[in-house]
CSV table of C-alpha atoms in Angstrom, one decimal:
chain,number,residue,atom,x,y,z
J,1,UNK,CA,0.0,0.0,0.0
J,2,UNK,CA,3.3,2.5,0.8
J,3,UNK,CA,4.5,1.7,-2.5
J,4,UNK,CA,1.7,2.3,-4.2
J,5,UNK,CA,0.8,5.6,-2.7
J,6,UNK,CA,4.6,6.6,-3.3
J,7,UNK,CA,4.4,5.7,-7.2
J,8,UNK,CA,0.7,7.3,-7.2
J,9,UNK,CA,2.5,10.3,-5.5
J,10,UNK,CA,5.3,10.5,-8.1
J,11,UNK,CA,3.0,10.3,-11.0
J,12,UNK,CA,1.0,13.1,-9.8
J,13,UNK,CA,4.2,15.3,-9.4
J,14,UNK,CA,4.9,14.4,-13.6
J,15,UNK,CA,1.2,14.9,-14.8
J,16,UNK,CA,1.3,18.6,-12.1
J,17,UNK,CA,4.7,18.8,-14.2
J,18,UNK,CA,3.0,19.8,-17.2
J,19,UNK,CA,3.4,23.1,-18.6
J,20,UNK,CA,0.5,23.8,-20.1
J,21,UNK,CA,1.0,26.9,-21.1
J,22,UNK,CA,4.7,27.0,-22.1
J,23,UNK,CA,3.6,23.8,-24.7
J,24,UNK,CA,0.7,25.7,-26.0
J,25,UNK,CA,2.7,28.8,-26.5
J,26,UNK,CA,5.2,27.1,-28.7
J,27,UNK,CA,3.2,24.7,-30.2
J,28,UNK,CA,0.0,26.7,-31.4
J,29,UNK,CA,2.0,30.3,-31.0
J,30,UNK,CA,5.0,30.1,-31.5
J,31,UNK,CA,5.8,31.8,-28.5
J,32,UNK,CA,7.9,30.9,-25.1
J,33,UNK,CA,5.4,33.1,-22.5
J,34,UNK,CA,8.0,32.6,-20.1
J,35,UNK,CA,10.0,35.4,-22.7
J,36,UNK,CA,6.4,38.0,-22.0
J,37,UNK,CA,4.6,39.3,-19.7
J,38,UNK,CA,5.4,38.4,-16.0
J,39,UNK,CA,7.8,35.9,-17.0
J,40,UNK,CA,5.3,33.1,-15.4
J,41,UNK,CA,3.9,29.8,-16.5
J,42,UNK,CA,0.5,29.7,-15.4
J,43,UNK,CA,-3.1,30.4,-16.4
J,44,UNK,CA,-2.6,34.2,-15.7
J,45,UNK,CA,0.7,35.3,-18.3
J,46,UNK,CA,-1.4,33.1,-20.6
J,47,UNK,CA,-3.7,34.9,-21.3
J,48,UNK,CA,-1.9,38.1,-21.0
J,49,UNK,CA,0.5,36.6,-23.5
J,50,UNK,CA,-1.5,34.4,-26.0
J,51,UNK,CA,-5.3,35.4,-25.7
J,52,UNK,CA,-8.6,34.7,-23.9
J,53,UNK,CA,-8.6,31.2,-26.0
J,54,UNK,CA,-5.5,29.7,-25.1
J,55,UNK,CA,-5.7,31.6,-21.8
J,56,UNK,CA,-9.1,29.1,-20.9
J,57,UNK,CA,-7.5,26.0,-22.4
J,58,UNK,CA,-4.6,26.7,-20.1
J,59,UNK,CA,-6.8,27.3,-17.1
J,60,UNK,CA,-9.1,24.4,-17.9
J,61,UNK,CA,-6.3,22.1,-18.6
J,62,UNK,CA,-3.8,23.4,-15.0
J,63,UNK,CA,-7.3,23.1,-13.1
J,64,UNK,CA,-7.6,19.1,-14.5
J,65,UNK,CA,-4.0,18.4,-13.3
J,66,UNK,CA,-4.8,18.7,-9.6
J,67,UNK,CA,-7.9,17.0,-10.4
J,68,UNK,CA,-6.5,13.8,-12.3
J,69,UNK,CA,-4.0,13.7,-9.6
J,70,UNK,CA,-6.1,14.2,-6.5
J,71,UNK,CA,-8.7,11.3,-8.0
J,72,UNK,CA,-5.4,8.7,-9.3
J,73,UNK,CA,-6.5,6.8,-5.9
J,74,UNK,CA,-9.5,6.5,-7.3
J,75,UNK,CA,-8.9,5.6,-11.1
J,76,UNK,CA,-6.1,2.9,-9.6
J,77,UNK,CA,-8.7,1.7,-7.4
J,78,UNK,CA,-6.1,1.6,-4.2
J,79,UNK,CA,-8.7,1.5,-1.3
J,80,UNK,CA,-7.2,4.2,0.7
J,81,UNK,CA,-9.0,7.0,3.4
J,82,UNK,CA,-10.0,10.0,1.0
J,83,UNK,CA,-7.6,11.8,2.8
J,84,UNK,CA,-4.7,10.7,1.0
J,85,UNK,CA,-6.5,11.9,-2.2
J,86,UNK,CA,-5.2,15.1,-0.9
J,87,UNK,CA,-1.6,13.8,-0.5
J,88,UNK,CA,-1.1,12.8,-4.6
J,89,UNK,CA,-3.0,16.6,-5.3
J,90,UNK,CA,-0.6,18.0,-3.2
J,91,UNK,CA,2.6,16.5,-5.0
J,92,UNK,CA,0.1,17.4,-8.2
J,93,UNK,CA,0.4,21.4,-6.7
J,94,UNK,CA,4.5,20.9,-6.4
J,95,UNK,CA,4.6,19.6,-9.7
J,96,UNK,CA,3.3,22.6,-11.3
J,97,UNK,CA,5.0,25.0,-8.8
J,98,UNK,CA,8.1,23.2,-9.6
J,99,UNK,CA,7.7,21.4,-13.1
J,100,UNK,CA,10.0,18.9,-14.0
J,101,UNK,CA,9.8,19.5,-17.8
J,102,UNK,CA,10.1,23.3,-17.8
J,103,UNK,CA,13.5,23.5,-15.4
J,104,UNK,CA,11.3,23.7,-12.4
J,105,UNK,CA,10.6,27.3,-13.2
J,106,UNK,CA,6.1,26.8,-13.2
J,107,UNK,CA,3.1,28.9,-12.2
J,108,UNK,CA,2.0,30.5,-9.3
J,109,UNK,CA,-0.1,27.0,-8.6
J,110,UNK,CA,-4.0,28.5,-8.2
J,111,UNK,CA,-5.5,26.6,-11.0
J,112,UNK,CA,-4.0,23.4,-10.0
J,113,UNK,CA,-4.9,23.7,-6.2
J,114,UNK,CA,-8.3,24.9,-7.6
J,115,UNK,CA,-8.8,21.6,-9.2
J,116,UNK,CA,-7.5,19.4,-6.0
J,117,UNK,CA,-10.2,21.4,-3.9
J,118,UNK,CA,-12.8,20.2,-7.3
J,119,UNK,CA,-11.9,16.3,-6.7
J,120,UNK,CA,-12.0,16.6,-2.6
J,121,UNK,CA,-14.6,19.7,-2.0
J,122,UNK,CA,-16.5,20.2,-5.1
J,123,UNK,CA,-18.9,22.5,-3.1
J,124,UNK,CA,-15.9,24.7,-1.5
J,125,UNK,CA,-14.4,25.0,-5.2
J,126,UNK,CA,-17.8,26.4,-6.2
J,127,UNK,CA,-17.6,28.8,-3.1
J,128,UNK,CA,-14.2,29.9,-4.0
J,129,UNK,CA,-14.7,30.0,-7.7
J,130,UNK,CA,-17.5,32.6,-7.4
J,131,UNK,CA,-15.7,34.4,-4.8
J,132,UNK,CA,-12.2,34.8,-7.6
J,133,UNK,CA,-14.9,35.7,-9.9
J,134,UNK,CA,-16.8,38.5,-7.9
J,135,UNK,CA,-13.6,40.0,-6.8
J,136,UNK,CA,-12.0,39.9,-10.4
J,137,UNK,CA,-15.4,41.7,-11.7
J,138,UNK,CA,-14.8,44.4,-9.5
J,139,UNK,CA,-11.3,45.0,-8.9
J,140,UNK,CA,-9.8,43.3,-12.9
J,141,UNK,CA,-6.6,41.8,-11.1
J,142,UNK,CA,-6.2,38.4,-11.2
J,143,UNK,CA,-3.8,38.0,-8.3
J,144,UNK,CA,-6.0,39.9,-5.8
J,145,UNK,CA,-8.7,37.9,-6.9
J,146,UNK,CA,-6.9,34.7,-6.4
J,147,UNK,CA,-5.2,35.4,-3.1
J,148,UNK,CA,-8.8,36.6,-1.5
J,149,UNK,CA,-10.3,33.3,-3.2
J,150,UNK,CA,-7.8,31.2,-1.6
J,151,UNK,CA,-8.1,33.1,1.6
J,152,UNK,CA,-12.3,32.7,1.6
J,153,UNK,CA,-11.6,29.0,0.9
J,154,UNK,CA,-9.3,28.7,4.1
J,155,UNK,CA,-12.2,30.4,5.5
J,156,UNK,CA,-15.4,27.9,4.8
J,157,UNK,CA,-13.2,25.0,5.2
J,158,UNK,CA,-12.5,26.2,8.8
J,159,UNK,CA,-16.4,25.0,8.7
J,160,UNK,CA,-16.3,21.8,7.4
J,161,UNK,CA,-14.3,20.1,10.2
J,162,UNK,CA,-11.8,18.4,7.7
J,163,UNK,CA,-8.6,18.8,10.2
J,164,UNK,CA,-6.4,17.8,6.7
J,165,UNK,CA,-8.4,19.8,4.0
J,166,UNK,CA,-7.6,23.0,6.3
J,167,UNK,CA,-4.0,22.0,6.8
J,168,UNK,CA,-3.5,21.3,3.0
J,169,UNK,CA,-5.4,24.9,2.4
J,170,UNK,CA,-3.6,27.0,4.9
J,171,UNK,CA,-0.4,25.7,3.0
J,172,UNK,CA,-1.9,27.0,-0.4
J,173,UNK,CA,-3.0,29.8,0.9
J,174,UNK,CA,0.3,30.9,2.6
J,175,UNK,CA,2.1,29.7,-1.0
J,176,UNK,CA,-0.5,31.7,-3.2
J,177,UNK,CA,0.3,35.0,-1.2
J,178,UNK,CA,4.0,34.5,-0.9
J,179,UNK,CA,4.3,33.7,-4.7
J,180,UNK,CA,2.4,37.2,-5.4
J,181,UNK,CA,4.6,39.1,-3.4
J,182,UNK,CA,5.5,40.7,-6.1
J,183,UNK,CA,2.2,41.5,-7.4
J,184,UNK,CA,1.4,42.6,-4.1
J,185,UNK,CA,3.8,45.4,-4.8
J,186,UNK,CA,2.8,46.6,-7.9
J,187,UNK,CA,-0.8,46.5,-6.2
J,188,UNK,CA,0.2,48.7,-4.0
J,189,UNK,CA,1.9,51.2,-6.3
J,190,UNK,CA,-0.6,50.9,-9.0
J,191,UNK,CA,1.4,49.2,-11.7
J,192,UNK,CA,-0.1,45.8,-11.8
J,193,UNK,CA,-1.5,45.7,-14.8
J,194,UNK,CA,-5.5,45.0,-15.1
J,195,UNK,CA,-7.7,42.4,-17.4
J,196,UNK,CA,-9.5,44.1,-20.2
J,197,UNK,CA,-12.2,41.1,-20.9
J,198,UNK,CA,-14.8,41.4,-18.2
């Protein structure tokens, strides 16, 4: 059963691995977005970089590798407490924090921990996806919008008396902020730059 979860666990960290939006950049754009933009991998310089369209495919498809991962229990059929559903989501998360086909250099790791909460909480991702969308209607930045969703998901899980779903969001949460420090700054000294589409 140790093994089993170990291999499950190392598989998650290759399919979180995925860049999906340096591959669609290259392949469909011709374009390396680590070369634009903020310089990052994820959902966000995506669509800054390459458009609304491949922006969503990127989001869609980061969002299905923490929920592939978080469910491989599942598809394996390895009869294990739900709990360690979370443990292969969170190697998923590492994956694409630190990808091991794009020089461990990924994305900020929202859309993937978005899609762990999906396989685990679909109910709390529902919460917290309204919430993103609420905040990014009425402020237009993207990092606010997902530091106050993780923060509101921290929140309602403190609810659900799930001792390791608040452990495993407390961790994101404290990961999301630190990883926007930056845009935190710029936030602060009006330079981060806005979305145009909604």
């Amino acid at each position: 059963m140790t093994i089993n979860l170990i291999l499950l666990s190392l598989l998650a960290y290759v399919i979180g691995s995925i860049p999906s939006g340096l591959w669609i950049g290259k392949i469909f754009y011709k374009k390396d977005i680590r070369d634009f933009g903020s310089g990052n991998l994820g959902a966000t310089n995506s669509f800054r970089v390459l458009g609304i369209k491949a922006g969503s495919i990127v989001t869609v498809m980061d969002i299905l590798k923490g929920t592939v991962a978080t469910l491989l229990p599942f598809f394996f059929q390895l009869h294990v407490d739900h709990h360690f559903w979370l443990l292969t989501g969170a190697f998923a998360i590492i994956g694409h924090s630190f990808p091991l086909f794009a020089g461990f250099r990924g994305g900020k790791a929202v859309a993937t921990s978005a899609g762990v909460i999906l396989a685990y909480a679909p109910l709390l991702f529902v919460a917290a996806l309204i919430i993103f969308l609420l905040t990014l209607k009425i402020s237009k930045y993207v990092s606010l919008s997902s530091m106050i969703a993780a923060l509101a998901a921290l929140l309602i899980s403190l609810f659900m008396g799930d001792w390791i779903l608040i452990i495993l969001i407390a961790c994101i949460t404290l990961f999301v902020v630190w990883r926007h420090r930056a845009n935190i700054t710029r936030i602060r000294n009006g330079e981060e730059p806005k979305i145009k589409w909604m």
